[in-house]
Tab-separated table of C-alpha atoms in Angstrom:
chain	number	residue	atom	x	y	z
G	109	MET	CA	283.583	39.987	114.790
G	110	SER	CA	280.017	39.893	115.900
G	111	ILE	CA	278.476	42.341	117.976
G	112	ASP	CA	275.771	42.770	120.259
G	113	THR	CA	272.350	41.184	119.390
G	114	LEU	CA	269.254	42.762	118.375
G	115	THR	CA	265.801	42.198	118.541
G	116	VAL	CA	264.701	41.575	114.663
G	117	ARG	CA	261.370	43.474	113.597
G	118	ARG	CA	259.376	43.262	110.136
G	119	VAL	CA	259.011	46.698	108.480
G	120	GLU	CA	256.443	46.078	105.403
G	121	ILE	CA	258.059	48.136	102.831
G	122	ASP	CA	258.027	46.236	99.556
G	123	THR	CA	262.164	46.703	98.442
G	124	TYR	CA	261.444	44.313	95.590
G	125	HIS	CA	264.666	42.385	95.153
G	126	GLU	CA	266.831	44.258	97.542
G	127	ASN	CA	267.784	43.275	100.858
G	128	VAL	CA	266.701	46.466	103.087
G	129	ALA	CA	267.550	46.527	107.043
G	130	TYR	CA	266.322	49.418	109.116
G	131	LEU	CA	268.177	50.868	112.411
G	132	ASN	CA	267.401	53.363	114.695
G	133	ARG	CA	269.749	56.045	114.853
G	134	ASN	CA	269.652	56.191	118.602
G	135	CYS	CA	271.089	52.302	118.920
G	136	SER	CA	273.368	51.751	120.724
G	137	THR	CA	274.809	49.773	117.584
G	138	TYR	CA	274.601	52.178	114.704
G	139	ARG	CA	276.811	54.643	117.720
G	140	ALA	CA	279.652	52.216	118.434
G	141	GLU	CA	280.043	50.416	115.398
G	142	GLY	CA	280.216	53.088	112.729
G	143	PHE	CA	277.352	51.998	110.775
G	144	GLN	CA	276.511	54.251	107.618
G	145	ALA	CA	273.490	54.927	105.334
G	146	LEU	CA	273.412	52.790	102.379
G	147	SER	CA	276.346	50.077	103.452
G	148	LYS	CA	276.336	47.022	103.483
G	149	ILE	CA	275.918	44.741	106.518
G	150	GLU	CA	275.531	41.087	107.784
G	151	VAL	CA	272.556	39.631	109.757
G	152	SER	CA	272.720	36.505	111.167
G	153	VAL	CA	270.958	34.057	112.982
G	154	ASN	CA	271.253	30.187	113.678
G	155	GLY	CA	273.718	29.565	110.754
G	156	THR	CA	271.397	31.805	108.547
G	157	ARG	CA	273.313	34.910	106.898
G	158	LEU	CA	271.504	37.814	105.284
G	159	LEU	CA	273.272	40.447	103.298
G	160	ALA	CA	271.384	43.928	103.357
G	161	VAL	CA	271.362	47.477	102.462
G	162	LEU	CA	271.232	49.319	105.924
G	163	ASN	CA	268.788	52.470	105.844
G	164	VAL	CA	268.866	54.821	108.970
G	165	VAL	CA	265.608	55.813	110.167
G	166	ASP	CA	264.978	58.317	113.214
G	167	ASP	CA	260.965	57.680	114.009
G	168	ASN	CA	261.001	55.279	116.680
G	169	SER	CA	257.378	53.699	114.969
G	170	ILE	CA	259.289	51.802	112.534
G	171	VAL	CA	262.028	50.578	114.415
G	172	LEU	CA	263.184	50.969	117.970
G	173	PRO	CA	266.419	51.399	119.148
G	174	GLY	CA	267.762	47.455	120.191
G	175	GLU	CA	266.032	46.490	116.666
G	176	LEU	CA	266.901	45.426	113.094
G	177	GLY	CA	263.797	45.892	110.810
G	178	LEU	CA	263.597	44.529	108.066
G	179	SER	CA	262.236	44.902	104.528
G	180	GLN	CA	259.663	42.113	103.522
G	181	GLN	CA	261.449	40.292	101.493
G	182	ALA	CA	264.597	40.153	104.023
G	183	PHE	CA	262.556	39.063	106.428
G	184	LYS	CA	261.134	36.040	104.418
G	185	HIS	CA	264.557	35.190	103.560
G	186	LEU	CA	266.121	34.718	106.963
G	187	CYS	CA	262.787	32.802	107.716
G	188	VAL	CA	262.191	33.730	112.073
G	189	ASP	CA	260.025	35.299	113.787
G	190	GLU	CA	260.041	38.943	114.744
G	191	GLY	CA	261.409	39.365	118.550
G	192	THR	CA	264.447	36.766	117.154
G	193	LEU	CA	267.856	37.718	118.251
G	194	ILE	CA	270.140	38.027	115.457
G	195	THR	CA	273.616	39.388	115.442
G	196	VAL	CA	275.198	42.216	113.115
G	197	ASN	CA	278.853	42.923	110.974
G	198	HIS	CA	279.926	45.270	108.545
G	199	ALA	CA	279.274	43.157	105.225
G	200	GLU	CA	282.851	42.395	103.536
G	201	PRO	CA	282.485	44.207	99.518
G	202	PRO	CA	281.747	41.758	97.178
G	203	LYS	CA	285.449	40.305	96.033
G	204	SER	CA	283.651	40.341	92.054
G	205	MET	CA	283.678	44.486	91.881
G	206	ASP	CA	287.460	44.160	91.164
G	207	ALA	CA	286.326	42.152	87.619
G	208	VAL	CA	283.555	45.411	87.229
G	209	ARG	CA	286.227	47.428	87.966
G	210	ARG	CA	288.351	45.062	84.563
G	211	LYS	CA	285.495	45.405	83.015
G	212	ILE	CA	284.934	49.327	83.117
G	213	ASN	CA	288.605	50.138	82.175
G	214	GLY	CA	288.202	48.041	78.778
G	215	GLU	CA	289.353	44.440	79.867
G	216	ARG	CA	287.970	41.130	78.599
G	217	LEU	CA	286.328	38.944	81.309
G	218	SER	CA	286.741	35.325	81.435
G	219	GLN	CA	283.408	32.436	82.321
G	220	GLU	CA	285.363	32.728	85.946
G	221	ASP	CA	284.390	36.139	85.999
G	222	PHE	CA	281.134	36.010	85.473
G	223	ASP	CA	280.614	32.714	87.520
G	224	ASP	CA	281.450	35.387	90.376
G	225	ILE	CA	279.670	37.800	89.519
G	226	SER	CA	277.020	36.009	88.849
G	227	ASN	CA	276.596	34.022	92.207
G	228	ASP	CA	277.476	37.259	94.816
G	229	ILE	CA	274.183	38.489	92.656
G	230	VAL	CA	272.274	36.216	93.768
G	231	GLU	CA	273.888	35.999	96.972
G	232	THR	CA	272.541	39.960	97.408
G	233	ARG	CA	276.229	40.630	98.185
G	234	TYR	CA	275.928	43.553	95.304
G	235	SER	CA	273.645	46.744	96.049
G	236	LYS	CA	271.663	48.291	93.363
G	237	MET	CA	274.212	50.837	92.667
G	238	GLU	CA	276.450	47.973	92.324
G	239	MET	CA	274.236	46.186	90.071
G	240	ALA	CA	274.304	49.690	87.697
G	241	ALA	CA	278.076	49.539	87.320
G	242	PHE	CA	277.322	45.807	85.485
G	243	LEU	CA	274.845	46.860	83.829
G	244	VAL	CA	276.857	50.061	82.593
G	245	ALA	CA	279.837	47.828	81.832
G	246	THR	CA	278.516	45.254	79.822
G	247	GLY	CA	276.183	47.899	78.155
G	248	GLN	CA	275.919	48.275	74.919
G	249	ASN	CA	279.083	47.314	72.704
G	250	ASN	CA	281.108	46.673	75.277
G	251	LEU	CA	280.820	42.944	75.425
G	252	ASP	CA	282.314	40.306	72.952
G	253	ARG	CA	280.078	37.087	71.465
G	254	ASP	CA	282.423	34.703	73.612
G	255	GLU	CA	281.637	37.468	76.562
G	256	LEU	CA	277.637	37.100	76.160
G	257	LEU	CA	278.030	33.234	75.832
G	258	TYR	CA	279.749	33.500	79.104
G	259	LEU	CA	277.402	35.754	80.771
G	260	THR	CA	274.338	33.645	79.752
G	261	ARG	CA	275.865	30.578	80.784
G	262	SER	CA	276.809	32.107	84.555
G	263	MET	CA	273.248	33.514	84.015
G	264	LEU	CA	271.336	29.928	83.459
G	265	GLN	CA	273.678	28.638	86.459
G	266	SER	CA	272.492	31.168	88.938
G	267	GLY	CA	269.064	29.302	90.120
G	268	GLU	CA	267.118	26.056	89.173
G	269	SER	CA	265.998	24.392	85.691
G	270	ILE	CA	263.164	22.241	84.916
G	271	ASP	CA	263.689	19.412	82.710
G	272	TRP	CA	260.891	18.080	80.941
G	273	GLN	CA	262.244	14.484	80.006
G	274	GLU	CA	261.071	15.251	76.698
G	275	SER	CA	262.648	15.455	74.053
G	276	LEU	CA	261.349	18.233	71.946
G	277	VAL	CA	260.051	21.322	74.275
G	278	ALA	CA	258.779	24.302	72.529
G	279	ASP	CA	258.496	27.969	73.170
G	280	LYS	CA	258.781	31.702	71.628
G	281	HIS	CA	259.567	35.033	72.847
G	282	CYS	CA	259.252	38.220	71.139
G	283	ILE	CA	262.162	40.541	72.767
G	284	GLY	CA	259.116	43.409	73.240
G	285	GLY	CA	258.797	47.024	72.310
G	286	ILE	CA	255.376	46.460	70.556
G	287	PRO	CA	252.151	46.923	72.439
G	288	GLY	CA	249.023	44.517	72.171
G	289	ASN	CA	251.613	41.362	70.774
G	290	ARG	CA	249.727	38.714	72.809
G	291	THR	CA	250.593	36.535	70.221
G	292	SER	CA	251.854	33.781	72.915
G	293	MET	CA	248.074	33.015	74.186
G	294	LEU	CA	247.423	32.345	70.911
G	295	VAL	CA	250.425	30.533	70.075
G	296	VAL	CA	250.346	28.041	73.461
G	297	PRO	CA	246.692	26.825	73.112
G	298	ILE	CA	247.320	26.423	68.942
G	299	VAL	CA	250.664	24.123	69.442
G	300	ALA	CA	249.519	22.301	72.611
G	301	ALA	CA	246.171	20.990	71.108
G	302	HIS	CA	249.127	19.818	68.745
G	303	GLY	CA	250.371	17.458	70.922
G	304	MET	CA	253.745	19.590	71.450
G	305	LEU	CA	254.728	20.636	75.228
G	306	ILE	CA	254.518	24.250	75.109
G	307	PRO	CA	255.165	25.525	79.008
G	308	LYS	CA	254.912	28.849	78.853
G	309	THR	CA	256.588	31.184	82.191
G	310	SER	CA	256.465	34.899	81.646
G	311	SER	CA	257.284	37.813	83.227
G	312	ARG	CA	254.641	40.708	84.051
G	313	ALA	CA	255.107	43.957	83.090
G	314	ILE	CA	257.680	46.293	84.859
G	315	THR	CA	257.106	49.697	81.981
G	316	SER	CA	254.839	48.070	79.521
G	317	PRO	CA	250.783	48.288	79.576
G	318	ALA	CA	250.733	44.729	80.043
G	319	GLY	CA	253.087	41.411	79.823
G	320	THR	CA	251.624	38.005	79.088
G	321	ALA	CA	251.305	36.919	82.453
G	322	ASP	CA	249.407	40.307	83.552
G	323	THR	CA	246.738	39.504	80.423
G	324	MET	CA	246.760	35.899	81.233
G	325	GLU	CA	245.787	36.924	85.211
G	326	VAL	CA	242.161	38.444	84.134
G	327	LEU	CA	241.431	34.914	83.165
G	328	ALA	CA	242.619	32.590	85.697
G	329	ASN	CA	245.525	31.805	88.140
G	330	ILE	CA	249.362	32.048	87.016
G	331	ASN	CA	250.525	31.956	90.163
G	332	LEU	CA	251.326	28.175	90.580
G	333	ALA	CA	253.420	26.340	92.844
G	334	PRO	CA	256.472	24.642	90.565
G	335	GLN	CA	254.855	20.834	91.493
G	336	GLN	CA	251.560	22.247	90.347
G	337	LEU	CA	253.235	23.719	87.300
G	338	LEU	CA	254.564	20.583	86.288
G	339	ASP	CA	251.422	18.314	86.607
G	340	ILE	CA	248.919	20.937	84.330
G	341	VAL	CA	251.819	20.463	81.889
G	342	HIS	CA	252.129	17.112	81.412
G	343	MET	CA	247.992	16.612	81.717
G	344	GLN	CA	247.737	19.737	79.017
G	345	ARG	CA	250.978	19.757	76.934
G	346	GLY	CA	250.830	23.277	77.909
G	347	CYS	CA	250.511	26.426	80.406
G	348	LEU	CA	250.505	30.305	81.059
G	349	VAL	CA	252.102	31.524	84.000
G	350	TRP	CA	254.499	33.855	85.643
G	351	GLY	CA	258.006	32.237	86.278
G	352	GLY	CA	258.615	34.442	89.570
G	353	THR	CA	257.800	30.735	91.324
G	354	ALA	CA	260.249	28.830	89.686
G	355	LYS	CA	263.833	30.396	90.670
G	356	LEU	CA	264.417	30.321	87.000
G	357	ALA	CA	267.837	32.463	86.163
G	358	PRO	CA	267.950	34.318	89.347
G	359	VAL	CA	269.917	36.813	89.018
G	360	ASP	CA	267.993	37.809	85.643
G	361	ASP	CA	265.257	39.330	87.534
G	362	MET	CA	267.547	40.648	89.634
G	363	LEU	CA	269.756	42.739	87.247
G	364	ILE	CA	266.215	43.947	85.249
G	365	SER	CA	265.001	44.982	88.448
G	366	VAL	CA	267.691	47.525	88.186
G	367	GLU	CA	267.734	47.770	84.130
G	368	ARG	CA	264.791	48.950	83.936
G	369	PRO	CA	263.980	51.856	86.013
G	370	LEU	CA	267.316	53.158	84.102
G	371	GLY	CA	265.805	52.099	80.922
G	372	ILE	CA	269.296	50.099	80.340
G	373	ASP	CA	268.434	47.464	77.374
G	374	SER	CA	271.762	46.314	75.344
G	375	GLN	CA	271.607	43.573	73.141
G	376	GLY	CA	274.468	41.639	75.066
G	377	GLN	CA	271.854	41.832	78.289
G	378	MET	CA	269.197	40.837	75.823
G	379	VAL	CA	269.909	37.920	74.786
G	380	ALA	CA	271.541	36.684	77.305
G	381	SER	CA	268.317	37.413	79.935
G	382	ILE	CA	266.085	35.674	77.237
G	383	LEU	CA	268.016	32.738	76.193
G	384	SER	CA	268.925	32.100	80.378
G	385	LYS	CA	265.469	32.417	81.337
G	386	LYS	CA	264.998	29.989	78.708
G	387	LEU	CA	267.228	26.918	79.145
G	388	ALA	CA	266.235	27.253	82.762
G	389	ALA	CA	262.785	26.817	81.976
G	390	GLY	CA	263.621	23.644	79.923
G	391	SER	CA	263.351	24.719	76.351
G	392	THR	CA	264.490	22.669	73.776
G	393	HIS	CA	263.238	24.415	70.410
G	394	LEU	CA	262.840	28.062	70.371
G	395	ILE	CA	261.659	30.186	68.328
G	396	ILE	CA	262.692	34.543	68.502
G	397	ASP	CA	259.973	37.173	67.545
G	398	ILE	CA	262.038	40.243	66.934
G	399	PRO	CA	259.558	43.031	65.568
G	400	VAL	CA	261.444	45.955	63.482
G	401	GLY	CA	259.839	49.827	63.427
G	402	PRO	CA	260.644	53.370	63.641
G	403	THR	CA	259.297	53.188	67.013
G	404	ALA	CA	260.175	49.436	68.009
G	405	LYS	CA	263.040	48.679	70.923
G	406	VAL	CA	265.097	47.559	67.222
G	407	ARG	CA	264.520	50.411	64.051
G	408	HIS	CA	266.154	49.230	61.802
G	409	MET	CA	267.186	45.711	59.578
G	410	ARG	CA	270.782	45.907	59.882
G	411	GLN	CA	269.971	45.971	64.131
G	412	ALA	CA	267.651	42.879	63.698
G	413	LEU	CA	270.108	40.511	61.558
G	414	ALA	CA	273.265	41.702	64.243
G	415	LEU	CA	270.868	40.597	67.152
G	416	ARG	CA	269.673	37.369	65.221
G	417	LYS	CA	273.865	36.046	64.685
G	418	LEU	CA	273.948	36.784	68.821
G	419	PHE	CA	271.136	34.595	69.723
G	420	GLU	CA	272.064	31.881	66.798
G	421	PHE	CA	275.865	32.086	68.047
G	422	VAL	CA	274.688	31.257	71.680
G	423	GLY	CA	272.371	28.657	70.997
G	424	ASP	CA	274.216	26.871	69.374
G	425	GLN	CA	276.943	27.066	71.653
G	426	LEU	CA	274.204	26.286	74.852
G	427	ASN	CA	272.496	23.382	71.901
G	428	ILE	CA	269.499	24.992	71.924
G	429	HIS	CA	267.404	24.994	68.484
G	430	LEU	CA	266.594	27.985	67.753
G	431	GLU	CA	265.309	30.208	65.436
G	432	VAL	CA	264.766	33.830	65.033
G	433	MET	CA	261.696	35.322	63.167
G	434	ILE	CA	262.110	39.117	61.803
G	435	THR	CA	258.057	40.751	61.714
G	436	ASP	CA	256.300	43.824	61.287
G	437	GLY	CA	256.580	46.667	64.111
G	438	ARG	CA	255.769	49.220	62.443
G	439	GLN	CA	252.965	49.682	64.792
G	440	PRO	CA	250.617	47.929	67.525
G	441	ILE	CA	249.037	44.547	67.373
G	442	GLY	CA	245.502	43.831	67.577
G	443	LEU	CA	243.349	46.598	68.967
G	444	GLY	CA	243.946	46.063	72.635
G	445	ILE	CA	246.679	47.835	74.780
G	446	GLY	CA	246.437	46.724	78.979
G	447	PRO	CA	245.325	43.457	80.044
G	448	VAL	CA	241.628	43.602	79.835
G	449	LEU	CA	241.730	44.540	76.522
G	450	GLU	CA	244.157	42.703	75.245
G	451	ALA	CA	242.731	39.320	76.519
G	452	ARG	CA	239.146	39.994	74.690
G	453	ASP	CA	241.211	40.444	71.566
G	454	ILE	CA	242.747	37.197	72.419
G	455	MET	CA	239.504	35.807	73.480
G	456	GLN	CA	238.093	36.737	69.813
G	457	VAL	CA	240.814	35.226	67.650
G	458	LEU	CA	240.194	31.660	69.574
G	459	ASN	CA	236.104	32.403	69.375
G	460	ASN	CA	236.723	33.022	65.317
G	461	ASP	CA	234.333	36.393	65.788
G	462	PRO	CA	234.743	38.335	62.768
G	463	LYS	CA	235.461	40.946	64.675
G	464	ALA	CA	239.010	39.649	65.918
G	465	PRO	CA	242.094	41.999	65.059
G	466	THR	CA	244.124	40.477	61.574
G	467	ASP	CA	246.876	40.904	62.369
G	468	LEU	CA	247.427	39.492	65.924
G	469	ARG	CA	245.777	36.276	64.006
G	470	GLN	CA	247.605	36.167	61.183
G	471	LYS	CA	251.156	36.740	63.119
G	472	SER	CA	249.484	34.035	65.861
G	473	LEU	CA	249.248	31.798	63.106
G	474	GLN	CA	252.520	32.332	61.881
G	475	LEU	CA	254.332	31.883	64.722
G	476	ALA	CA	253.112	28.886	65.891
G	477	GLY	CA	253.074	27.505	62.290
G	478	ARG	CA	256.884	27.519	62.667
G	479	ILE	CA	257.111	26.001	66.350
G	480	ILE	CA	254.230	23.154	64.708
G	481	GLU	CA	257.034	22.591	62.085
G	482	PHE	CA	259.767	21.610	64.935
G	483	ASP	CA	257.399	18.488	64.827
G	484	PRO	CA	259.554	15.488	62.783
G	485	ASP	CA	256.249	14.071	61.465
G	486	VAL	CA	255.116	17.389	59.989
G	487	ARG	CA	256.705	18.670	56.701
G	488	GLY	CA	257.904	21.941	56.013
G	489	GLY	CA	255.303	24.344	55.154
G	490	GLN	CA	253.554	23.179	56.292
G	491	GLY	CA	252.531	24.414	60.113
G	492	TYR	CA	250.702	27.316	59.005
G	493	ALA	CA	248.002	25.507	57.578
G	494	ILE	CA	247.903	23.030	60.386
G	495	ALA	CA	248.040	25.834	62.953
G	496	ARG	CA	244.882	27.976	60.753
G	497	ASP	CA	243.001	24.562	60.846
G	498	ILE	CA	243.342	24.038	64.355
G	499	LEU	CA	242.575	27.750	65.149
G	500	GLU	CA	239.318	27.646	63.083
G	501	SER	CA	238.309	24.023	64.061
G	502	GLY	CA	238.067	25.409	67.596
G	503	ARG	CA	240.417	22.997	68.780
G	504	ALA	CA	242.249	25.843	70.202
G	505	CYS	CA	239.566	27.643	72.538
G	506	ALA	CA	238.917	23.997	73.466
G	507	LYS	CA	242.182	23.431	74.448
G	508	MET	CA	243.084	27.034	76.212
G	509	ASN	CA	239.675	26.434	77.872
G	510	ASP	CA	241.398	23.656	79.081
G	511	ILE	CA	244.269	25.258	80.358
G	512	ILE	CA	242.289	28.115	82.058
G	513	LYS	CA	240.220	25.520	84.576
G	514	ALA	CA	243.584	23.821	85.106
G	515	GLN	CA	245.197	26.504	86.453
G	516	GLY	CA	242.065	27.782	88.192
G	517	GLU	CA	239.832	30.143	86.083
G	518	LYS	CA	238.661	33.164	87.247
G	519	GLU	CA	235.106	35.179	87.034
G	520	ILE	CA	236.060	36.485	83.510
G	521	ASP	CA	234.833	40.536	83.201
G	522	LEU	CA	236.328	41.948	79.760
G	523	GLN	CA	234.357	45.187	79.861
G	524	PRO	CA	237.111	47.813	80.186
G	525	GLY	CA	237.845	50.787	82.622
G	526	LYS	CA	234.148	52.721	83.502
G	527	LEU	CA	236.215	56.378	82.278
G	528	CYS	CA	236.373	57.138	78.975
G	529	TYR	CA	237.764	59.508	76.133
G	530	GLN	CA	238.122	59.685	72.745
G	531	VAL	CA	240.902	60.574	70.654
G	532	CYS	CA	239.405	62.514	67.635
G	533	ALA	CA	241.511	62.998	64.274
G	534	GLU	CA	242.822	66.192	63.304
G	535	ARG	CA	242.585	66.460	60.098
G	536	ASP	CA	241.231	64.552	57.232
G	537	GLY	CA	243.724	61.574	55.710
G	538	ILE	CA	245.209	57.867	55.703
G	539	VAL	CA	246.646	56.977	59.086
G	540	THR	CA	250.826	56.909	58.092
G	541	HIS	CA	252.562	56.343	61.209
G	542	ILE	CA	251.920	55.061	65.389
G	543	ASP	CA	254.112	55.358	68.273
G	544	ASN	CA	254.558	52.031	69.693
G	545	PHE	CA	255.823	53.873	72.922
G	546	GLN	CA	253.369	57.010	72.652
G	547	THR	CA	250.547	54.376	72.715
G	548	ALA	CA	251.678	52.477	75.547
G	549	LYS	CA	252.900	55.531	77.438
G	550	ILE	CA	249.695	56.465	77.249
G	551	ALA	CA	248.162	52.952	78.302
G	552	ARG	CA	250.268	52.921	81.018
G	553	ILE	CA	249.661	56.309	82.550
G	554	ALA	CA	245.564	55.376	82.144
G	555	GLY	CA	246.565	52.471	84.510
G	556	ALA	CA	247.847	49.635	82.930
G	557	PRO	CA	248.663	46.916	84.296
G	558	MET	CA	247.847	47.426	87.425
G	559	GLU	CA	244.734	48.243	87.053
G	560	LYS	CA	243.449	45.615	84.437
G	561	LYS	CA	240.459	47.186	83.040
G	562	ALA	CA	242.872	50.195	81.725
G	563	GLY	CA	244.763	50.825	78.681
G	564	VAL	CA	243.599	51.998	75.313
G	565	ASP	CA	241.881	50.926	72.266
G	566	LEU	CA	242.349	51.157	69.154
G	567	PHE	CA	239.831	52.032	66.522
G	568	LYS	CA	242.375	52.747	63.512
G	569	LYS	CA	245.587	51.315	61.947
G	570	LEU	CA	247.717	51.994	59.577
G	571	GLY	CA	246.352	52.449	55.900
G	572	ASP	CA	243.113	53.158	56.929
G	573	GLN	CA	241.104	56.234	55.977
G	574	VAL	CA	240.339	58.664	58.514
G	575	GLU	CA	237.780	61.828	58.312
G	576	LYS	CA	238.287	64.666	60.566
G	577	GLY	CA	236.968	64.416	63.735
G	578	GLU	CA	236.793	60.400	63.314
G	579	PRO	CA	238.176	58.751	66.087
G	580	LEU	CA	241.074	56.641	66.467
G	581	TYR	CA	240.922	55.051	69.464
G	582	GLN	CA	239.633	55.388	73.293
G	583	ILE	CA	241.222	55.236	76.121
G	584	HIS	CA	239.764	53.701	79.644
G	585	ALA	CA	240.591	54.227	83.115
G	586	GLU	CA	239.550	53.284	86.618
G	587	PHE	CA	240.269	56.423	88.399
G	588	GLU	CA	239.956	59.675	87.643
G	589	ALA	CA	243.282	61.001	88.479
G	590	ASP	CA	244.797	58.395	85.561
G	591	PHE	CA	242.014	59.518	83.799
G	592	ASN	CA	243.047	62.494	83.856
G	593	PHE	CA	247.091	62.025	82.942
G	594	ALA	CA	246.187	59.869	80.320
G	595	LYS	CA	244.105	62.179	79.082
G	596	ASN	CA	246.537	65.185	79.078
G	597	LEU	CA	249.411	62.924	77.773
G	598	ALA	CA	247.134	62.302	74.533
G	599	LEU	CA	246.282	65.550	74.130
G	600	GLN	CA	250.006	66.587	73.614
G	601	ASN	CA	250.922	63.667	71.197
G	602	ASN	CA	248.268	61.739	70.193
G	603	ALA	CA	250.585	59.312	68.976
G	604	TYR	CA	248.916	58.978	65.713
G	605	SER	CA	250.207	60.657	61.886
G	606	ILE	CA	248.407	61.731	58.941
G	607	GLY	CA	249.112	62.499	55.669
G	608	GLU	CA	246.950	63.551	52.982
G	609	HIS	CA	248.967	60.473	50.041
G	610	GLU	CA	249.274	56.608	51.814
G	611	GLN	CA	252.717	57.059	52.398
G	612	VAL	CA	253.020	53.567	54.574
G	613	LEU	CA	255.528	51.130	53.453
G	614	LYS	CA	254.144	47.852	52.614
G	615	PRO	CA	254.469	45.192	55.373
G	616	LEU	CA	258.012	43.655	56.299
G	617	ILE	CA	257.142	40.183	55.743
G	618	ALA	CA	258.437	37.700	58.494
G	619	PHE	CA	261.678	35.440	57.617
């Protein structure tokens, strides 16, 4: 039953994928209805209904008695003017939480259960605490392969899908964990220059120093309206954009907003997240890159092989042609870690610059070659040579420039942050180990990806000979506080191990 009306007020707080409401403690509605902080309320106006988590405030400058404040996301969702009269009710708890509790108790869930959970999440009936309970219940090895299929399907159906009206729509995805691994920005122009359709929608970094979207944003606009995205892809055969505007598998974005801060990253959730997004984006042919290394996300070959089987099972059931490449993940790819430094590496490779990082170039050609072999007119084994010819001839660079102009070219400045600190070798020897996690953390603490010019510029890679006092890498930052934090972190652990003899394993061959 509805209670007294309140006037709505926009509160300029970004609550990131969660609707939050603010009610003054002295409001008669708060006292009369027995609302509690962090409980769920239902906001209604003109037939539109919004579920939000309630915060109780004592500061009249935030919200007055008689007003209901809404966070930026909630206010946008409700789509009314400030001062509009609204009504507030206690919200009913989501019925699908019964299924979550059953899963916590070890029961197997059905497709209907996962559909109900996904629907309740996308309708914002779940608080972040309730989403965390779902993630923990389904984490690690608590999903069998059929449940994983059900979860992927329910996430796919939670939003919109793109139909490109073509029989072959290519894409690639790396499961992450390797700094500087910006191969998508080379694969897309190479494959598009070959004539294949490869629309690349990417996410921004959440806990890493750069994502594809962050790095591409150095060069071009990545926030495109859906129709603009369609026009560019049909004209250029490819794009590199942020996927947030397309509302593809939105329940995945909502789960990630809880998953990443908690450090929850189960294999099942990873497979469901990647495949639901790719299928919603209209992909028909997909390459999955799984890097393996002691400080990568996947640390052992047996894990990589098990993960490959999960991808292949779900891919087969959902009718997407999928191939998995297991690659060398023992060290960062390329030399730059951070948006501007990674963009510099990309442009060096595209321009066939002798200073371009060889490992980034080679891995990108391998991936592009495998995608080109999806083309029925290309014989098996010819893809790498075709990709190399496209790159060396300058066609890939020309295509990238066309994509940049079509998306909206930016004034490009590839100079890194002005504050610099060189981390030097403490002894003579050979680089035997580079910690991916630590190098990424140093770059992130330096300010990346929020500060595009911040990051880490590597000078030495695995197997390189070094002398005591010789620079291993250079930290770049824009602000003194970030610079000092990153410098102190590197002094505690510089991420490099140096041995007297070459102890580096033979490179892992992608297959």
